[in-house]
Short mmCIF file of C-alpha atoms in Angstrom, two decimals:
data_model
loop_
_atom_site.label_atom_id
_atom_site.label_comp_id
_atom_site.label_asym_id
_atom_site.label_seq_id
_atom_site.Cartn_x
_atom_site.Cartn_y
_atom_site.Cartn_z
CA UNK A 27 29.03 -18.47 -25.52
CA UNK A 28 28.18 -15.14 -23.98
CA UNK A 29 24.44 -14.34 -23.67
CA UNK A 30 22.97 -11.45 -25.62
CA UNK A 31 21.45 -9.86 -22.52
CA UNK A 32 22.50 -9.57 -18.90
CA UNK A 33 19.73 -9.04 -16.33
CA UNK A 34 21.27 -8.01 -13.01
CA UNK A 35 19.50 -7.76 -9.64
CA UNK A 36 21.12 -5.92 -6.72
CA UNK A 37 19.28 -7.39 -3.72
CA UNK A 38 19.08 -6.16 -0.15
CA UNK A 39 16.47 -7.41 2.31
CA UNK A 40 14.02 -8.17 -0.52
CA UNK A 41 12.85 -11.53 0.87
CA UNK A 42 9.19 -10.63 0.67
CA UNK A 43 9.30 -9.71 -3.03
CA UNK A 44 12.38 -11.11 -4.78
CA UNK A 45 10.79 -14.45 -5.59
CA UNK A 46 8.20 -12.71 -7.77
CA UNK A 47 10.94 -10.52 -9.27
CA UNK A 48 13.03 -13.53 -10.32
CA UNK A 49 9.99 -15.36 -11.72
CA UNK A 50 9.14 -12.35 -13.88
CA UNK A 51 12.70 -12.41 -15.29
CA UNK A 52 12.92 -16.17 -15.87
CA UNK A 53 9.50 -16.19 -17.62
CA UNK A 54 10.61 -13.91 -20.50
CA UNK A 55 9.70 -14.79 -24.08
CA UNK A 56 13.31 -13.94 -25.02
CA UNK A 57 15.56 -16.65 -23.61
CA UNK A 58 19.17 -15.71 -24.44
CA UNK A 59 20.03 -13.96 -21.19
CA UNK A 60 21.91 -14.47 -17.98
CA UNK A 61 20.52 -13.51 -14.56
CA UNK A 62 22.98 -12.35 -11.91
CA UNK A 63 21.77 -11.61 -8.39
CA UNK A 64 24.11 -9.89 -5.93
CA UNK A 65 23.00 -9.98 -2.28
CA UNK A 66 24.29 -7.01 -0.27
CA UNK A 67 24.60 -8.65 3.16
CA UNK A 68 20.84 -9.04 3.67
CA UNK A 69 19.62 -9.86 7.13
CA UNK A 70 16.37 -11.47 6.05
CA UNK A 71 15.67 -14.57 3.92
CA UNK A 72 16.62 -12.97 0.59
CA UNK A 73 19.38 -15.50 -0.13
CA UNK A 74 17.19 -18.49 0.78
CA UNK A 75 14.47 -17.26 -1.61
CA UNK A 76 16.94 -16.76 -4.45
CA UNK A 77 18.43 -20.22 -3.91
CA UNK A 78 14.99 -21.75 -4.65
CA UNK A 79 15.70 -20.91 -8.30
CA UNK A 80 19.20 -22.39 -8.36
CA UNK A 81 18.09 -25.17 -10.69
CA UNK A 82 17.92 -22.67 -13.56
CA UNK A 83 21.37 -22.54 -15.22
CA UNK A 84 20.84 -18.88 -16.24
CA UNK A 85 20.95 -17.80 -12.58
CA UNK A 86 24.11 -16.89 -10.74
CA UNK A 87 24.03 -15.76 -7.09
CA UNK A 88 26.91 -13.77 -5.64
CA UNK A 89 27.43 -11.77 -2.46
CA UNK A 90 28.55 -8.20 -1.88
CA UNK A 91 30.16 -7.16 1.40
CA UNK A 92 28.24 -4.78 3.61
CA UNK A 93 28.76 -1.03 3.22
CA UNK A 94 29.01 1.37 0.33
CA UNK A 95 25.30 1.99 -0.15
CA UNK A 96 23.21 1.04 -3.18
CA UNK A 97 25.87 2.16 -5.65
CA UNK A 98 28.34 -0.47 -4.40
CA UNK A 99 26.01 -3.36 -5.09
CA UNK A 100 24.64 -1.91 -8.35
CA UNK A 101 28.14 -1.60 -9.70
CA UNK A 102 29.29 -4.96 -8.31
CA UNK A 103 26.48 -6.86 -10.06
CA UNK A 104 26.63 -4.81 -13.25
CA UNK A 105 30.39 -5.28 -13.67
CA UNK A 106 29.84 -9.07 -13.63
CA UNK A 107 27.59 -8.83 -16.69
CA UNK A 108 28.89 -10.51 -19.83
CA UNK A 109 26.03 -9.66 -22.19
CA UNK A 110 26.10 -7.04 -24.95
CA UNK A 111 23.20 -5.28 -23.30
CA UNK A 112 22.25 -4.89 -19.68
CA UNK A 113 19.09 -4.41 -17.62
CA UNK A 114 19.17 -3.81 -13.88
CA UNK A 115 16.03 -4.83 -11.97
CA UNK A 116 15.71 -3.95 -8.31
CA UNK A 117 14.80 -6.81 -6.00
CA UNK A 118 11.16 -5.82 -5.54
CA UNK A 119 10.17 -4.85 -9.09
CA UNK A 120 8.69 -6.86 -11.93
CA UNK A 121 9.22 -6.99 -15.69
CA UNK A 122 6.49 -8.07 -18.05
CA UNK A 123 6.99 -11.29 -20.11
CA UNK A 124 7.81 -9.56 -23.44
CA UNK A 125 10.03 -6.82 -22.02
CA UNK A 126 13.41 -8.20 -23.13
CA UNK A 127 12.02 -9.13 -26.52
CA UNK A 128 10.43 -5.74 -27.15
CA UNK A 129 13.30 -3.59 -25.87
CA UNK A 130 15.98 -5.61 -27.65
CA UNK A 131 14.07 -5.35 -30.92
CA UNK A 132 13.89 -1.53 -30.49
CA UNK A 133 17.61 -1.38 -29.75
CA UNK A 134 18.47 -3.44 -32.82
CA UNK A 135 16.17 -1.47 -35.08
CA UNK A 136 17.92 1.79 -34.14
CA UNK A 137 21.42 0.46 -34.80
CA UNK A 138 24.60 1.28 -32.93
CA UNK A 139 23.54 4.90 -32.53
CA UNK A 140 20.93 3.84 -29.94
CA UNK A 141 22.48 3.40 -26.49
CA UNK A 142 19.35 3.14 -24.32
CA UNK A 143 15.75 1.99 -24.58
CA UNK A 144 13.11 2.96 -22.03
CA UNK A 145 9.50 1.90 -21.66
CA UNK A 146 6.60 2.99 -19.50
CA UNK A 147 5.67 1.11 -16.35
CA UNK A 148 2.74 0.48 -14.00
CA UNK A 149 2.87 1.35 -10.30
CA UNK A 150 1.82 -1.31 -7.81
CA UNK A 151 1.52 -1.19 -4.05
CA UNK A 152 3.34 -3.37 -1.54
CA UNK A 153 0.70 -6.08 -2.08
CA UNK A 154 1.14 -6.08 -5.83
CA UNK A 155 -2.09 -4.28 -6.64
CA UNK A 156 -1.84 -1.86 -9.54
CA UNK A 157 -2.85 1.77 -8.90
CA UNK A 158 -1.30 3.66 -11.84
CA UNK A 159 -0.94 2.40 -15.41
CA UNK A 160 1.51 3.33 -18.18
CA UNK A 161 3.47 6.03 -16.43
CA UNK A 162 6.64 7.66 -17.74
CA UNK A 163 8.50 9.04 -20.76
CA UNK A 164 6.71 12.41 -20.76
CA UNK A 165 6.10 13.32 -24.43
CA UNK A 166 8.97 11.24 -25.78
CA UNK A 167 8.21 8.66 -28.46
CA UNK A 168 10.37 6.64 -30.83
CA UNK A 169 14.03 7.35 -31.51
CA UNK A 170 15.18 10.60 -29.91
CA UNK A 171 18.55 12.32 -29.60
CA UNK A 172 20.05 11.59 -26.20
CA UNK A 173 20.70 15.24 -25.33
CA UNK A 174 17.14 16.20 -26.19
CA UNK A 175 15.82 13.36 -24.10
CA UNK A 176 18.00 14.49 -21.23
CA UNK A 177 16.67 18.05 -21.58
CA UNK A 178 13.10 16.69 -21.39
CA UNK A 179 13.72 14.96 -18.07
CA UNK A 180 15.47 18.04 -16.62
CA UNK A 181 12.52 20.28 -17.58
CA UNK A 182 10.06 17.77 -16.04
CA UNK A 183 11.70 18.02 -12.59
CA UNK A 184 11.69 14.22 -12.35
CA UNK A 185 12.99 11.07 -13.98
CA UNK A 186 10.81 10.47 -17.03
CA UNK A 187 12.83 7.37 -18.03
CA UNK A 188 11.76 5.49 -14.94
CA UNK A 189 13.51 3.06 -12.64
CA UNK A 190 16.22 0.71 -13.97
CA UNK A 191 13.65 -2.03 -14.67
CA UNK A 192 12.20 0.25 -17.36
CA UNK A 193 15.55 0.70 -19.10
CA UNK A 194 17.86 -1.41 -21.27
CA UNK A 195 21.35 -0.09 -22.13
CA UNK A 196 24.34 -1.20 -24.11
CA UNK A 197 26.79 -2.59 -21.53
CA UNK A 198 29.67 -0.88 -23.26
CA UNK A 199 27.93 2.51 -22.95
CA UNK A 200 27.28 2.05 -19.23
CA UNK A 201 30.92 1.05 -18.71
CA UNK A 202 32.08 4.13 -20.70
CA UNK A 203 29.82 6.23 -18.48
CA UNK A 204 31.72 5.06 -15.40
CA UNK A 205 29.02 2.60 -14.35
CA UNK A 206 26.38 3.74 -11.84
CA UNK A 207 26.96 7.26 -10.51
CA UNK A 208 27.08 8.36 -6.87
CA UNK A 209 23.84 10.38 -6.92
CA UNK A 210 21.80 8.63 -4.22
CA UNK A 211 18.12 9.03 -5.17
CA UNK A 212 19.16 10.00 -8.69
CA UNK A 213 21.59 7.08 -9.11
CA UNK A 214 19.52 5.84 -12.03
CA UNK A 215 18.76 9.07 -13.97
CA UNK A 216 22.22 10.39 -13.20
CA UNK A 217 23.73 7.33 -14.80
CA UNK A 218 21.38 7.40 -17.78
CA UNK A 219 22.56 10.95 -18.41
CA UNK A 220 26.13 9.80 -19.02
CA UNK A 221 24.85 7.12 -21.44
CA UNK A 222 22.40 9.41 -23.27
CA UNK A 223 25.09 11.92 -24.28
CA UNK A 224 26.77 9.06 -26.19
CA UNK A 225 23.98 8.69 -28.71
CA UNK A 226 20.23 8.26 -29.09
CA UNK A 227 17.49 6.55 -27.08
CA UNK A 228 14.25 4.85 -28.03
CA UNK A 229 11.11 5.65 -26.07
CA UNK A 230 8.65 2.70 -26.15
CA UNK A 231 5.20 3.95 -25.21
CA UNK A 232 3.98 0.69 -23.76
CA UNK A 233 4.02 -0.54 -20.16
CA UNK A 234 6.58 -3.34 -19.79
CA UNK A 235 7.43 -3.21 -16.10
CA UNK A 236 5.82 -2.80 -12.69
CA UNK A 237 7.45 -0.58 -10.06
CA UNK A 238 6.52 -1.43 -6.49
CA UNK A 239 5.88 1.44 -4.11
CA UNK A 240 6.45 0.18 -0.59
CA UNK A 241 7.65 1.43 2.77
CA UNK A 242 10.78 -0.78 2.52
CA UNK A 243 12.25 1.14 -0.43
CA UNK A 244 15.32 3.23 0.19
CA UNK A 245 14.00 5.78 -2.35
CA UNK A 246 10.92 6.35 -0.17
CA UNK A 247 13.01 6.79 2.98
CA UNK A 248 15.06 9.43 1.16
CA UNK A 249 12.15 11.33 -0.34
CA UNK A 250 12.86 14.46 1.71
CA UNK A 251 16.14 14.85 -0.14
CA UNK A 252 14.65 14.35 -3.58
CA UNK A 253 14.27 18.00 -4.54
CA UNK A 254 17.83 18.91 -3.52
CA UNK A 255 19.24 15.91 -5.34
CA UNK A 256 17.15 16.70 -8.41
CA UNK A 257 18.76 20.16 -8.53
CA UNK A 258 22.21 18.56 -8.34
CA UNK A 259 21.26 16.22 -11.17
CA UNK A 260 19.99 19.11 -13.30
CA UNK A 261 23.31 20.87 -13.06
CA UNK A 262 25.24 17.71 -13.92
CA UNK A 263 22.94 17.20 -16.93
CA UNK A 264 23.56 20.73 -18.13
CA UNK A 265 27.34 20.22 -17.83
CA UNK A 266 27.01 17.09 -19.99
CA UNK A 267 24.88 18.77 -22.67
CA UNK A 268 25.54 22.54 -22.44
CA UNK A 269 24.54 23.16 -26.05
CA UNK A 270 21.09 21.68 -25.47
CA UNK A 271 20.20 22.25 -21.80
CA UNK A 272 19.90 25.93 -20.79
CA UNK A 273 19.98 27.62 -17.41
CA UNK A 274 16.26 28.31 -17.94
CA UNK A 275 15.67 24.54 -18.32
CA UNK A 276 17.51 24.00 -15.04
CA UNK A 277 15.52 26.63 -13.18
CA UNK A 278 12.24 25.22 -14.49
CA UNK A 279 13.27 21.70 -13.49
CA UNK A 280 14.21 22.85 -9.99
CA UNK A 281 10.81 24.40 -9.43
CA UNK A 282 9.00 21.35 -10.74
CA UNK A 283 11.17 19.06 -8.59
CA UNK A 284 10.00 20.93 -5.48
CA UNK A 285 6.39 20.41 -6.49
CA UNK A 286 6.92 16.75 -7.28
CA UNK A 287 8.50 16.18 -3.85
CA UNK A 288 5.33 17.52 -2.19
CA UNK A 289 3.13 15.41 -4.47
CA UNK A 290 5.07 12.27 -3.60
CA UNK A 291 4.73 12.88 0.14
CA UNK A 292 0.98 13.31 -0.27
CA UNK A 293 0.76 10.19 -2.42
CA UNK A 294 2.59 8.07 0.11
CA UNK A 295 0.29 9.36 2.88
CA UNK A 296 -2.73 8.58 0.74
CA UNK A 297 -1.57 5.04 0.05
CA UNK A 298 -1.23 4.37 3.79
CA UNK A 299 -1.46 0.68 4.56
CA UNK A 300 -1.07 -0.22 0.89
CA UNK A 301 2.66 0.48 1.26
CA UNK A 302 2.94 -2.46 3.68
CA UNK A 303 2.54 -6.22 2.99
CA UNK A 304 -0.68 -7.91 4.14
CA UNK A 305 1.05 -9.67 7.07
CA UNK A 306 2.27 -6.38 8.64
#
């Protein structure tokens, strides 16, 4: 029988962290899920670490040929999912034990109209130490129209829904959206946008994931491009929901995205050594 939930992990050189990521997934209170890990031609010990969990029948490990960037592996692993709902967790992030249980309950309570559920998350450094709690979602709470939620993230200048570990979607809705979009730093929010315009979302104002901020992340390496890519995302969002998102919303979002890019650079500088593992 097909599992209710598919948790998919696109892995690339995550050997230092992916063991903890997999443990956080396998230790969920909700058990009816499959876990698919796709390794994208890693050059470290990522595959060896994943293979330590091969005794668990819920785990499947596949490989993705080199090239194509993050989107290639995100789509490869997502398109293998057989569950009704899907959650993508990057190979260095963590989900809290009740995440699947809580998000699935919210999805079910909202009925077929709800296509996406997002929760808040904590931020942890490269060594796993928490430095920000319960971040995300802006002012959203409960069941919200997808277009209105999309407008809120545009006006914020950032991604209020959080990284994929914070989000659960109906697999059918992600497939209808064309899977993960080619938007580089905004690959996640850009893809949520195509799902949100299909229905509603539920904003769970509780922290159910931990996002690791480390020097190894491709999103950190690309931070100089974030403001430009945010502007591109804002225009795509407006084209998807023109009756809800105005040009004024886009202009406001563009300005705030510039400010957020500066704030991120300052934050990464302030974190300093905390962005590197203890053995560096």
